[in-house]
mmCIF file of C-alpha atoms and ligand atoms in Angstrom:
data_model
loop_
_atom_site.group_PDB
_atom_site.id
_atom_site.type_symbol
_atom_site.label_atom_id
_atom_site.label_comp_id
_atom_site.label_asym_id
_atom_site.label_seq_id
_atom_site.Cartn_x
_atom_site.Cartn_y
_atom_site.Cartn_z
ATOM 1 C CA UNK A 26 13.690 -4.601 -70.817
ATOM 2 C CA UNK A 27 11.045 -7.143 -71.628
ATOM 3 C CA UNK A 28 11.506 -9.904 -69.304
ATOM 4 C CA UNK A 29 8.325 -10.448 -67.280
ATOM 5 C CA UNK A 30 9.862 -12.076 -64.102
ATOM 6 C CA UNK A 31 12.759 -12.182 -62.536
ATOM 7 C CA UNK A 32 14.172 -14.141 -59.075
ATOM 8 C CA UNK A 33 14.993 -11.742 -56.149
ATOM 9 C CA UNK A 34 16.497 -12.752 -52.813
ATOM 10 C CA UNK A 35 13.541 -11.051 -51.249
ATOM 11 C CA UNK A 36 11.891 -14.141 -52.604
ATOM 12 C CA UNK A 37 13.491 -16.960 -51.062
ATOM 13 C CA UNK A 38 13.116 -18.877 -47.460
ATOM 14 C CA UNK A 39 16.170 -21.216 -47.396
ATOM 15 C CA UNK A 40 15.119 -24.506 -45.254
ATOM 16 C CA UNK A 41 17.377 -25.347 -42.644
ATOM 17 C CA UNK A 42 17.759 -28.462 -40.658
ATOM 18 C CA UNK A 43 18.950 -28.149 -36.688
ATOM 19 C CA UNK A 44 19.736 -31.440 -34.521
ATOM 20 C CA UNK A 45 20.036 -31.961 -31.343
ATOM 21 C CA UNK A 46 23.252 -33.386 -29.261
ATOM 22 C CA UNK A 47 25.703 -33.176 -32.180
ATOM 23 C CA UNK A 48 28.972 -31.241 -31.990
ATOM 24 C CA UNK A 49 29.945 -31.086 -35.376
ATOM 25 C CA UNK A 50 27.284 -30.598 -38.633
ATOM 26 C CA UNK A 51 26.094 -33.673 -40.439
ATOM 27 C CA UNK A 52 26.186 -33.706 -43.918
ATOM 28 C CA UNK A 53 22.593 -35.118 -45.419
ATOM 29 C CA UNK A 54 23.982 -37.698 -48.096
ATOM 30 C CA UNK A 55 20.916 -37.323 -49.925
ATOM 31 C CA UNK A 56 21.079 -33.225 -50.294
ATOM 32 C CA UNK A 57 24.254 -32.195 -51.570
ATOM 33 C CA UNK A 58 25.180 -29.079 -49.259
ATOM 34 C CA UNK A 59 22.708 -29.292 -46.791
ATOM 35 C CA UNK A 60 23.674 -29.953 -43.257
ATOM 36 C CA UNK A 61 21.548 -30.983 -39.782
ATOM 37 C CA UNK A 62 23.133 -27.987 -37.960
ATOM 38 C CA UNK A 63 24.498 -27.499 -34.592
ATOM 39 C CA UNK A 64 22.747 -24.558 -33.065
ATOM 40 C CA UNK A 65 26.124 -22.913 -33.670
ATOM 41 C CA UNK A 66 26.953 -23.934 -37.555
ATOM 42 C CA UNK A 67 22.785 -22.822 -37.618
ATOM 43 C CA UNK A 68 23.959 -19.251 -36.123
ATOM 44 C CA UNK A 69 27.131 -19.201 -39.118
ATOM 45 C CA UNK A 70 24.939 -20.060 -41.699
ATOM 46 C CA UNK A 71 21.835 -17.448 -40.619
ATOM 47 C CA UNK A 72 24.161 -14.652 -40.170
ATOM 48 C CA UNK A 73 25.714 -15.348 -44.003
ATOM 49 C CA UNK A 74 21.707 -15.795 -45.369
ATOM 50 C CA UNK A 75 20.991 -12.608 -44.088
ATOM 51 C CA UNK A 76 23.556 -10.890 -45.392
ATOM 52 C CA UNK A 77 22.817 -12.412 -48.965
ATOM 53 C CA UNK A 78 19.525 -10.848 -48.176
ATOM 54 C CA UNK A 79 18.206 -13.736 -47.774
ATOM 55 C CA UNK A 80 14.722 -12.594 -45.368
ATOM 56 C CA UNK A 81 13.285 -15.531 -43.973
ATOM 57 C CA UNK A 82 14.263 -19.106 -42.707
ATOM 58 C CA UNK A 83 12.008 -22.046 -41.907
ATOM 59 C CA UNK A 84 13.546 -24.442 -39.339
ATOM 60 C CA UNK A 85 13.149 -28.324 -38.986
ATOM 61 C CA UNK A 86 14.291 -29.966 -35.895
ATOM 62 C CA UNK A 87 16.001 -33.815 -35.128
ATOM 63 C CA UNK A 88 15.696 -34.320 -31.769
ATOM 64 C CA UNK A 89 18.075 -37.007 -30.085
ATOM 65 C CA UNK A 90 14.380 -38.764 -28.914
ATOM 66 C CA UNK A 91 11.759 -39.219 -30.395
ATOM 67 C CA UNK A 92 8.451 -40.736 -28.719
ATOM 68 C CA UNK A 93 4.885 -41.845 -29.953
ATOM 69 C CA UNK A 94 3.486 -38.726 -29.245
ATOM 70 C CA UNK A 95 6.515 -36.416 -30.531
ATOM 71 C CA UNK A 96 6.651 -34.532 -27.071
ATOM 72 C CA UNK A 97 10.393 -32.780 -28.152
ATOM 73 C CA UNK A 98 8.246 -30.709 -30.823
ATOM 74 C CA UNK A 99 6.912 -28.795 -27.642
ATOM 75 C CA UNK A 100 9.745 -28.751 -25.045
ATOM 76 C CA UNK A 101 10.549 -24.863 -24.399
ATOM 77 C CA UNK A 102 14.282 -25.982 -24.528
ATOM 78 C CA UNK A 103 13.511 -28.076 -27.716
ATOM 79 C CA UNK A 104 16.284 -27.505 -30.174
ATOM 80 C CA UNK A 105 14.059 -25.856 -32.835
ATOM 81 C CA UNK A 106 12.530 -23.548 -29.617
ATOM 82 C CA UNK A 107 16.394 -23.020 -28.418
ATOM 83 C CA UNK A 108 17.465 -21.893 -32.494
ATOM 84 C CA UNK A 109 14.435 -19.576 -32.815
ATOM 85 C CA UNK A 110 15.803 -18.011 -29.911
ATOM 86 C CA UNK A 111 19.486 -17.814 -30.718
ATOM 87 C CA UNK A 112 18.069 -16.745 -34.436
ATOM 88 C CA UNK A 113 16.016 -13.755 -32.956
ATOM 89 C CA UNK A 114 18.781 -12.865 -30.680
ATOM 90 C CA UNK A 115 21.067 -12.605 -33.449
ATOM 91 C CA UNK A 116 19.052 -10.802 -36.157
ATOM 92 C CA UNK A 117 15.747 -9.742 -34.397
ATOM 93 C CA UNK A 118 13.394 -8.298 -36.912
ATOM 94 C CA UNK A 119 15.778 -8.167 -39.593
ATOM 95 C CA UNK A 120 14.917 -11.656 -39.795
ATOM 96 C CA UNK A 121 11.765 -13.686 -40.522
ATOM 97 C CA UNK A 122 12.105 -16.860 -38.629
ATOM 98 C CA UNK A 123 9.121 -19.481 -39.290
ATOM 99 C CA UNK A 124 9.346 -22.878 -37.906
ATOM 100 C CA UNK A 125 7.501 -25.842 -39.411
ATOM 101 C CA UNK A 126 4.876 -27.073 -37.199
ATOM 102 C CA UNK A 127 4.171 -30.897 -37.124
ATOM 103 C CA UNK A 128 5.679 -33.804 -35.052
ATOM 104 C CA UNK A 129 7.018 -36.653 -37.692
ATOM 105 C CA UNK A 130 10.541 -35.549 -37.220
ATOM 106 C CA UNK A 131 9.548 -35.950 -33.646
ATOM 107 C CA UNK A 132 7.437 -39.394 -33.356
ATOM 108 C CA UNK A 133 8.831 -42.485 -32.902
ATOM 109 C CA UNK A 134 6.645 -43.545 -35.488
ATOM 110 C CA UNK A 135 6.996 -40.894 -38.216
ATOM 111 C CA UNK A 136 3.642 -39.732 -38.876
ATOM 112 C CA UNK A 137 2.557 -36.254 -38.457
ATOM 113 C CA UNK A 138 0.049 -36.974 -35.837
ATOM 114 C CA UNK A 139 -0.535 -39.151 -32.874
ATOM 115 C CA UNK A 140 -2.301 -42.542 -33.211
ATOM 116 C CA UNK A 141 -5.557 -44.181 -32.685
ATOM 117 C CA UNK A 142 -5.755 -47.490 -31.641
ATOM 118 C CA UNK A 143 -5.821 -48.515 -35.544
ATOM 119 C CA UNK A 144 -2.337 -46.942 -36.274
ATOM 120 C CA UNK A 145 -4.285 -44.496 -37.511
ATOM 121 C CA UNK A 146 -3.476 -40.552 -36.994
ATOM 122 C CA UNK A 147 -5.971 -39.392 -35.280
ATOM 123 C CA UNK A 148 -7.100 -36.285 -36.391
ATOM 124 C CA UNK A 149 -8.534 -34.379 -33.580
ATOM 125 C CA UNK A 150 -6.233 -35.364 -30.737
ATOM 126 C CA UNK A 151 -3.611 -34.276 -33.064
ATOM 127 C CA UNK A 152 -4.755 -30.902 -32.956
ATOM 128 C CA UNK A 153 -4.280 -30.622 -29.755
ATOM 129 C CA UNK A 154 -0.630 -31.346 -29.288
ATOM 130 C CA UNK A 155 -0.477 -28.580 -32.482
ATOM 131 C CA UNK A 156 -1.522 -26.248 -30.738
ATOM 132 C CA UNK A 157 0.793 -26.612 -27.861
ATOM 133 C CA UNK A 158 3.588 -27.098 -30.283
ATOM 134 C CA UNK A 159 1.932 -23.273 -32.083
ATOM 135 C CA UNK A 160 2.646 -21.872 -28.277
ATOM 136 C CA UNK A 161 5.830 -22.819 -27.804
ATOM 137 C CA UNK A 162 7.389 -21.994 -30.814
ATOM 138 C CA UNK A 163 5.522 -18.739 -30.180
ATOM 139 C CA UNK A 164 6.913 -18.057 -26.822
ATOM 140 C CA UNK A 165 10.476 -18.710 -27.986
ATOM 141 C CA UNK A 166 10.314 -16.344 -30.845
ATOM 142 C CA UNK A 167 8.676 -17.823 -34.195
ATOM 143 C CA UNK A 168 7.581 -14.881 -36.581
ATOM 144 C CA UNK A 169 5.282 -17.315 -38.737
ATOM 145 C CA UNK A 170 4.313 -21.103 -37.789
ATOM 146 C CA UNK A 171 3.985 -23.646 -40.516
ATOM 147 C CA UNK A 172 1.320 -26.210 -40.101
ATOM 148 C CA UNK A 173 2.407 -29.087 -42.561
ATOM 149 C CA UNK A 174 0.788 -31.707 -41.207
ATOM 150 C CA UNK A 175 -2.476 -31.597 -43.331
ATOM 151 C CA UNK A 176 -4.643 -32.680 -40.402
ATOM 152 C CA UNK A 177 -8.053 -31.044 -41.003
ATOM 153 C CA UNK A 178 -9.163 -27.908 -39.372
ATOM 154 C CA UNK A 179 -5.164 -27.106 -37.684
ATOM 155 C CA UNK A 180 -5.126 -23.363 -38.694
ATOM 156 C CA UNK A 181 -8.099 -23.065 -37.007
ATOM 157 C CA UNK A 182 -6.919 -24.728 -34.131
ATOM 158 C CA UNK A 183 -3.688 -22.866 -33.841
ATOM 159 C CA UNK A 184 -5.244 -19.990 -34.637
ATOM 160 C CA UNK A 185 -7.294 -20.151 -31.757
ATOM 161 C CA UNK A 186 -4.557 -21.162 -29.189
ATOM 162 C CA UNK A 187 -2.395 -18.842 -30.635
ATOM 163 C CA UNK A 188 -4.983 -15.743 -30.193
ATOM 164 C CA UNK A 189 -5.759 -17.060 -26.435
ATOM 165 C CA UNK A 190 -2.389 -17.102 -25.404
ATOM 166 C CA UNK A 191 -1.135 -13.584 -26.279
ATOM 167 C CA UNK A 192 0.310 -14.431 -30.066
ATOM 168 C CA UNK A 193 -1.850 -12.249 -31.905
ATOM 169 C CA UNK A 194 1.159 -11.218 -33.647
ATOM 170 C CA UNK A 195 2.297 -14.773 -34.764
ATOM 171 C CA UNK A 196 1.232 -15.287 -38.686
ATOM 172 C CA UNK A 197 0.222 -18.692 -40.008
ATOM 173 C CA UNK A 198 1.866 -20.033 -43.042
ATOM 174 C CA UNK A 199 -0.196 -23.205 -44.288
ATOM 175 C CA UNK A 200 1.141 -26.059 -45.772
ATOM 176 C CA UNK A 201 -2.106 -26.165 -47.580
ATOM 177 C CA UNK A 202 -2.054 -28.142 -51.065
ATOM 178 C CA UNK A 203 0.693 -30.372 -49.330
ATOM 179 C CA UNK A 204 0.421 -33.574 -51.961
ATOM 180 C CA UNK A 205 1.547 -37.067 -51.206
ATOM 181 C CA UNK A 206 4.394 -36.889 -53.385
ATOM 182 C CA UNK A 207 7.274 -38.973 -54.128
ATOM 183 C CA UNK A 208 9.606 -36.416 -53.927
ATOM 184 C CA UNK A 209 9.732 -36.006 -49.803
ATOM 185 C CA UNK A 210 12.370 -39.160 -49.925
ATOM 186 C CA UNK A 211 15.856 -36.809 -49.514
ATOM 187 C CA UNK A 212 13.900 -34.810 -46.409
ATOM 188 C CA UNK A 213 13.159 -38.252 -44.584
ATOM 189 C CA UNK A 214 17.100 -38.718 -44.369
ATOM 190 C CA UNK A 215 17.313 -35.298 -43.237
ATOM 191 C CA UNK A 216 15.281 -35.764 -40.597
ATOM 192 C CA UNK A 217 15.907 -39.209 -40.070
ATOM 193 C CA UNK A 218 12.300 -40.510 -40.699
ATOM 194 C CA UNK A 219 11.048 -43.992 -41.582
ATOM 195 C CA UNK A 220 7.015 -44.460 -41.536
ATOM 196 C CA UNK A 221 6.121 -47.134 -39.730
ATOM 197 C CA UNK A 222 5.523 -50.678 -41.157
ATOM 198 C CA UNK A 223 6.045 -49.343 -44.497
ATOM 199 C CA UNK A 224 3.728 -46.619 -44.615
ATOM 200 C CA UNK A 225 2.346 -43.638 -46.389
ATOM 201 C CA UNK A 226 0.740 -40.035 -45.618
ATOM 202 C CA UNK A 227 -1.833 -40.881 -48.076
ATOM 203 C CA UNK A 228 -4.953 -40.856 -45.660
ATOM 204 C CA UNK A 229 -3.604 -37.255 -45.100
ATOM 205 C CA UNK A 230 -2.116 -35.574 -47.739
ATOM 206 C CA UNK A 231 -3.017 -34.516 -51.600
ATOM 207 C CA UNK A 232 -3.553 -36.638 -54.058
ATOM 208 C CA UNK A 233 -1.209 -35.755 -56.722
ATOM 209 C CA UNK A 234 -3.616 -36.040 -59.378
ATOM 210 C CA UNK A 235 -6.245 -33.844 -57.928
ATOM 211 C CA UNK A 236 -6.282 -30.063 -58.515
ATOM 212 C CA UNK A 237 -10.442 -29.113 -57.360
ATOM 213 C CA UNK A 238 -9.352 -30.792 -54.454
ATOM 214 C CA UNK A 239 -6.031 -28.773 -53.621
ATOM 215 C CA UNK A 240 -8.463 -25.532 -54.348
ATOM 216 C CA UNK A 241 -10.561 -25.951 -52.085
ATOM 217 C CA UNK A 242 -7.866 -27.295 -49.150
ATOM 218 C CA UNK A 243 -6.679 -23.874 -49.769
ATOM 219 C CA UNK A 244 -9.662 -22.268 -49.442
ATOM 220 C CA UNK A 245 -10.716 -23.757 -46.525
ATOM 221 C CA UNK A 246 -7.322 -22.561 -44.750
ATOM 222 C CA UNK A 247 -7.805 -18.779 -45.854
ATOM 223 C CA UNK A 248 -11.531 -18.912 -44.637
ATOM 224 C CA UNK A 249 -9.584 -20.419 -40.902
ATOM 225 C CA UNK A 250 -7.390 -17.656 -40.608
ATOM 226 C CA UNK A 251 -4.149 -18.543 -42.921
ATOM 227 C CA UNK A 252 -2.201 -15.516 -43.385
ATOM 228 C CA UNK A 253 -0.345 -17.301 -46.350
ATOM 229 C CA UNK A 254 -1.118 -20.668 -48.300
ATOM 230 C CA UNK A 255 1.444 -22.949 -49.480
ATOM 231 C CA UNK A 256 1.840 -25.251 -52.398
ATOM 232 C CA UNK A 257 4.083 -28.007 -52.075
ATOM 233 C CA UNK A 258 6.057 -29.542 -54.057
ATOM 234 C CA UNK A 259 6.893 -26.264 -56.366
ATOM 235 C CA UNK A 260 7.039 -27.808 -60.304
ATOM 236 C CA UNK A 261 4.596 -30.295 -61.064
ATOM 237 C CA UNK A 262 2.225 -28.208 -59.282
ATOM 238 C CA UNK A 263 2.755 -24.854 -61.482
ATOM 239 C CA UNK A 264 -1.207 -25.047 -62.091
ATOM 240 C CA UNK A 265 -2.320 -25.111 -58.940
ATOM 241 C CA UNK A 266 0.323 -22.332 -57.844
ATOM 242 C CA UNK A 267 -0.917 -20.288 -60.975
ATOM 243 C CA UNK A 268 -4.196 -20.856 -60.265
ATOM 244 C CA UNK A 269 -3.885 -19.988 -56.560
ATOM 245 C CA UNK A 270 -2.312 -16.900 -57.081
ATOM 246 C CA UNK A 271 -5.496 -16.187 -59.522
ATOM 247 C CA UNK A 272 -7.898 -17.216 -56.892
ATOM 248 C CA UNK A 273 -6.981 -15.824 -53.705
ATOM 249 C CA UNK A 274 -6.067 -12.557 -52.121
ATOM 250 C CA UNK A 275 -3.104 -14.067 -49.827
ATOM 251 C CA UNK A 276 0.248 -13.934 -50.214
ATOM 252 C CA UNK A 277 1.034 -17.930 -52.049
ATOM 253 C CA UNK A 278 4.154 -19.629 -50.581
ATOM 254 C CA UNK A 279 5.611 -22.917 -53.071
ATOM 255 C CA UNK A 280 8.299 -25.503 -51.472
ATOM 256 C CA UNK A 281 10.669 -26.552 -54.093
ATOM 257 C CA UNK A 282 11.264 -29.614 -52.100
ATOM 258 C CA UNK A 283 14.306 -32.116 -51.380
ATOM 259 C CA UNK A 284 13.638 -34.765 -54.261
ATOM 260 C CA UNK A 285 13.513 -31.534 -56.792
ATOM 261 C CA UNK A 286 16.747 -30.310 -55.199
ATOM 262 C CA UNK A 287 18.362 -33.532 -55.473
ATOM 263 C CA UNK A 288 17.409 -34.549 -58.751
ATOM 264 C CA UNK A 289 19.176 -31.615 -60.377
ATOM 265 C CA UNK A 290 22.331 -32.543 -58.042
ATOM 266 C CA UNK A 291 22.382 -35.946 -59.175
ATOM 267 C CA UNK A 292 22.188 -34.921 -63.180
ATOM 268 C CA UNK A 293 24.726 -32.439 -62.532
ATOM 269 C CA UNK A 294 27.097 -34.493 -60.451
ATOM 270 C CA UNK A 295 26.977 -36.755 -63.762
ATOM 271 C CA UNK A 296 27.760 -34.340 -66.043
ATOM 272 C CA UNK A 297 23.934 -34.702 -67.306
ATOM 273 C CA UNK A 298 23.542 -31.043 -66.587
ATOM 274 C CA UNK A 299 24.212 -27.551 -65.418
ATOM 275 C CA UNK A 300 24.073 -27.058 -61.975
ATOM 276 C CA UNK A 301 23.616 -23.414 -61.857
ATOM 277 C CA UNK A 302 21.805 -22.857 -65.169
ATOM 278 C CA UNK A 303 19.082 -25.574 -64.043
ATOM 279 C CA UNK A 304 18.491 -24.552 -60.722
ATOM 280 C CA UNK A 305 18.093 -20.901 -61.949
ATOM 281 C CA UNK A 306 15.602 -21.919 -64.597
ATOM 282 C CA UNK A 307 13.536 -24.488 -62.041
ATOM 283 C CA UNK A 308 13.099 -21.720 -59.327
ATOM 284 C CA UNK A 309 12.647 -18.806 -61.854
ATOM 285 C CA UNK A 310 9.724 -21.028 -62.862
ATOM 286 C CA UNK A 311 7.732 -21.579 -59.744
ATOM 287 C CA UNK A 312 8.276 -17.626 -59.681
ATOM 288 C CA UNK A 313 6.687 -17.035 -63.518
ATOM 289 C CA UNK A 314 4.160 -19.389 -62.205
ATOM 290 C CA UNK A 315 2.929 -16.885 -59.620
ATOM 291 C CA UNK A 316 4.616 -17.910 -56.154
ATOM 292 C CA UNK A 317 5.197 -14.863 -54.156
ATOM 293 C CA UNK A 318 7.555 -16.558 -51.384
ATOM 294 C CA UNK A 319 9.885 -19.330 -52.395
ATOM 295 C CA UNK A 320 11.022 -22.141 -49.920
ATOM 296 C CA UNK A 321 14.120 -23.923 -51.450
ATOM 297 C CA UNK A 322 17.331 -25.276 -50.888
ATOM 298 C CA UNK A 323 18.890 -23.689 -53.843
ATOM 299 C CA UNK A 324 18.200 -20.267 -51.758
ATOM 300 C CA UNK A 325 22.123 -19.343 -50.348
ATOM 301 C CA UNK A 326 22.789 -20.760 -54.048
ATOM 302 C CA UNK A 327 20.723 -18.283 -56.074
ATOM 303 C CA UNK A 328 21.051 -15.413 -53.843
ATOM 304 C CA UNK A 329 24.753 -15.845 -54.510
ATOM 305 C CA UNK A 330 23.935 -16.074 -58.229
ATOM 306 C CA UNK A 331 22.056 -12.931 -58.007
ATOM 307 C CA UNK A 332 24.918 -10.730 -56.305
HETATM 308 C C1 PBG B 28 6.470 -32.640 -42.574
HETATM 309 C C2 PBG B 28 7.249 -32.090 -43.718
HETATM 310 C C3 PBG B 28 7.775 -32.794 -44.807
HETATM 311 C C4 PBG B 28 8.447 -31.865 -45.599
HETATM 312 C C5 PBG B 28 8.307 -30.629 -44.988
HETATM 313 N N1 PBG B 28 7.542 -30.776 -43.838
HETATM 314 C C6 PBG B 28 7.824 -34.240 -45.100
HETATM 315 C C7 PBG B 28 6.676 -35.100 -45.256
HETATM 316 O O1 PBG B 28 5.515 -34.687 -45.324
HETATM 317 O O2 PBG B 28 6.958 -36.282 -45.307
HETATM 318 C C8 PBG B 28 9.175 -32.187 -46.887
HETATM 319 C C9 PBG B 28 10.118 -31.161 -47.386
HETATM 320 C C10 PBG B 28 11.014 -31.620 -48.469
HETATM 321 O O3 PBG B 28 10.880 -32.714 -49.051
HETATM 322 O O4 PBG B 28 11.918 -30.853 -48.795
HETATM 323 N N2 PBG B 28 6.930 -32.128 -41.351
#
């Protein structure tokens, strides 16, 4: 009678991993239960989200090559472009499909951009290929795109490409207080990235000791046409989710991401902890904490819980 929040699978996106030329699902060592799909164990899994009530998916793609520029992220018959569209044929609107929109599972080097002639990503020309990428995904389906690359001024961008080609419709999701975390290490494996030479998305992403600075990242993606911000990763960012959800007049979207997943797999796998009880209590907090939408592994998990 008095409890002030409580988790609903209304909340949850479950983030789902399909890769191309495989005929059997690979199990991702580092995320216990997760799987890079085949576009048919993708189908299987959808169809059982869905009827967990489960509304919304966001999709990452492996392609079987990768290339400097990441050209697979904006193939047509890309395999993220070919699951949107066996996703939408299965469930049309009874399903929200939103597709991450950046190219390091895609480059041959791993960053989320293309680069300059320093190794660099370089900014502007990135936007460019985003914006194809924002089309494509479009044509094939995609309910909501999700910028996460943190290059400056890509909802804008997509926005506009989006709007010229006929995607009115399409909603932008942005990754917008994306911090340069330590916990993206499990999601690399998943997606089988390695940064070149050893390095970092620090030139582009949060620092994880700034909150002014994640404010106003998500301010400036409202003012370019977000639909919905997102904070990311989900716990040691509760302030600037509460204080997002204070601020602005969007809907606020928090990725619980692999390393806090993991983490709670590893304790309980050692006995350290409970499984269940933990990952209830972790996601029930980025919910207290003011996140309307929830992106998280743990989704087919707590929806199951919550039956
Ligand atoms: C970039 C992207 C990343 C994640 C989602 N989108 C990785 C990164 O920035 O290195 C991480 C998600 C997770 O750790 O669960 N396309």
């Amino acid at each position: 009678m008095v409890r002030e929040s409580r988790l609903h699978p209304d909340d949850l996106v479950a983030p789902l991993f399909v890769r191309e030329g495989v005929e059997e699902p690979q199990p991702i060592g580092s995320l216990p239960g997760q799987v890079q799909h085949t576009r048919a164990s993708l189908r299987q899994e959808v169809s059982e989200l869905v009827d967990l009530g489960i509304p919304a998916v966001v999709l990452f793609g492996v392609p079987e090559h990768k290339d400097p520029e990441g050209s697979e992220a904006q193939n047509p018959n890309g395999i993220v472009q070919l699951a949107v569209q066996d996703l939408k044929a299965d469930h049309g609107d009874d399903l929200v499909v939103i597709t991450d929109l950046c190219v390091d599972e895609y480059t041959s080097h791993g960053h989320c951009g293309v680069l300059d002639s320093a190794g660099q990503p370089d900014n502007d020309a990135t936007l460019e290929i985003y914006q194809q990428i924002a089309v494509a995904q479009a044509v094939a389906g995609a309910d909501i795109v999700a910028p996460s690359g943190m290059m400056d001024g890509q909802v804008a961008a997509i926005r506009h490409a989006l709007d010229h080609a006929g995607h009115e419709q399409v909603a932008i999701l942005a990754y917008a207080a994306k911090y340069a975390t330590a916990l993206y290490g499990p999601f690399r494996d998943a997606v089988d990235v390695t940064i070149a030479g050893g390095g970092n998305r620090k030139g582009y992403q949060q620092d994880v000791a700034n909150t002014r600075e994640a404010m106003q990242e998500l301010r400036e993606d409202v003012a370019e046409g977000a639909d919905m911000v997102m904070i990311k990763p989900a716990l040691p960012y509760l302030d600037v989710i509460a204080q997002a959800r204070a601020e602005l007049d969007v809907p606020v979207a928090a990725y619980h991401v692999s390393g806090e997943y993991a983490m709670v797999h590893a304790a309980a796998a050692n006995g350290w902890l409970e499984l269940d009880a933990v990952a209830f209590e972790h996601v029930g907090a980025i919910k207290r904490a003011g996140a309307d939408i929830i992106l998280t592994y743990f989704a087919r998990r707590i929806a199951e819980g919550l039956q």
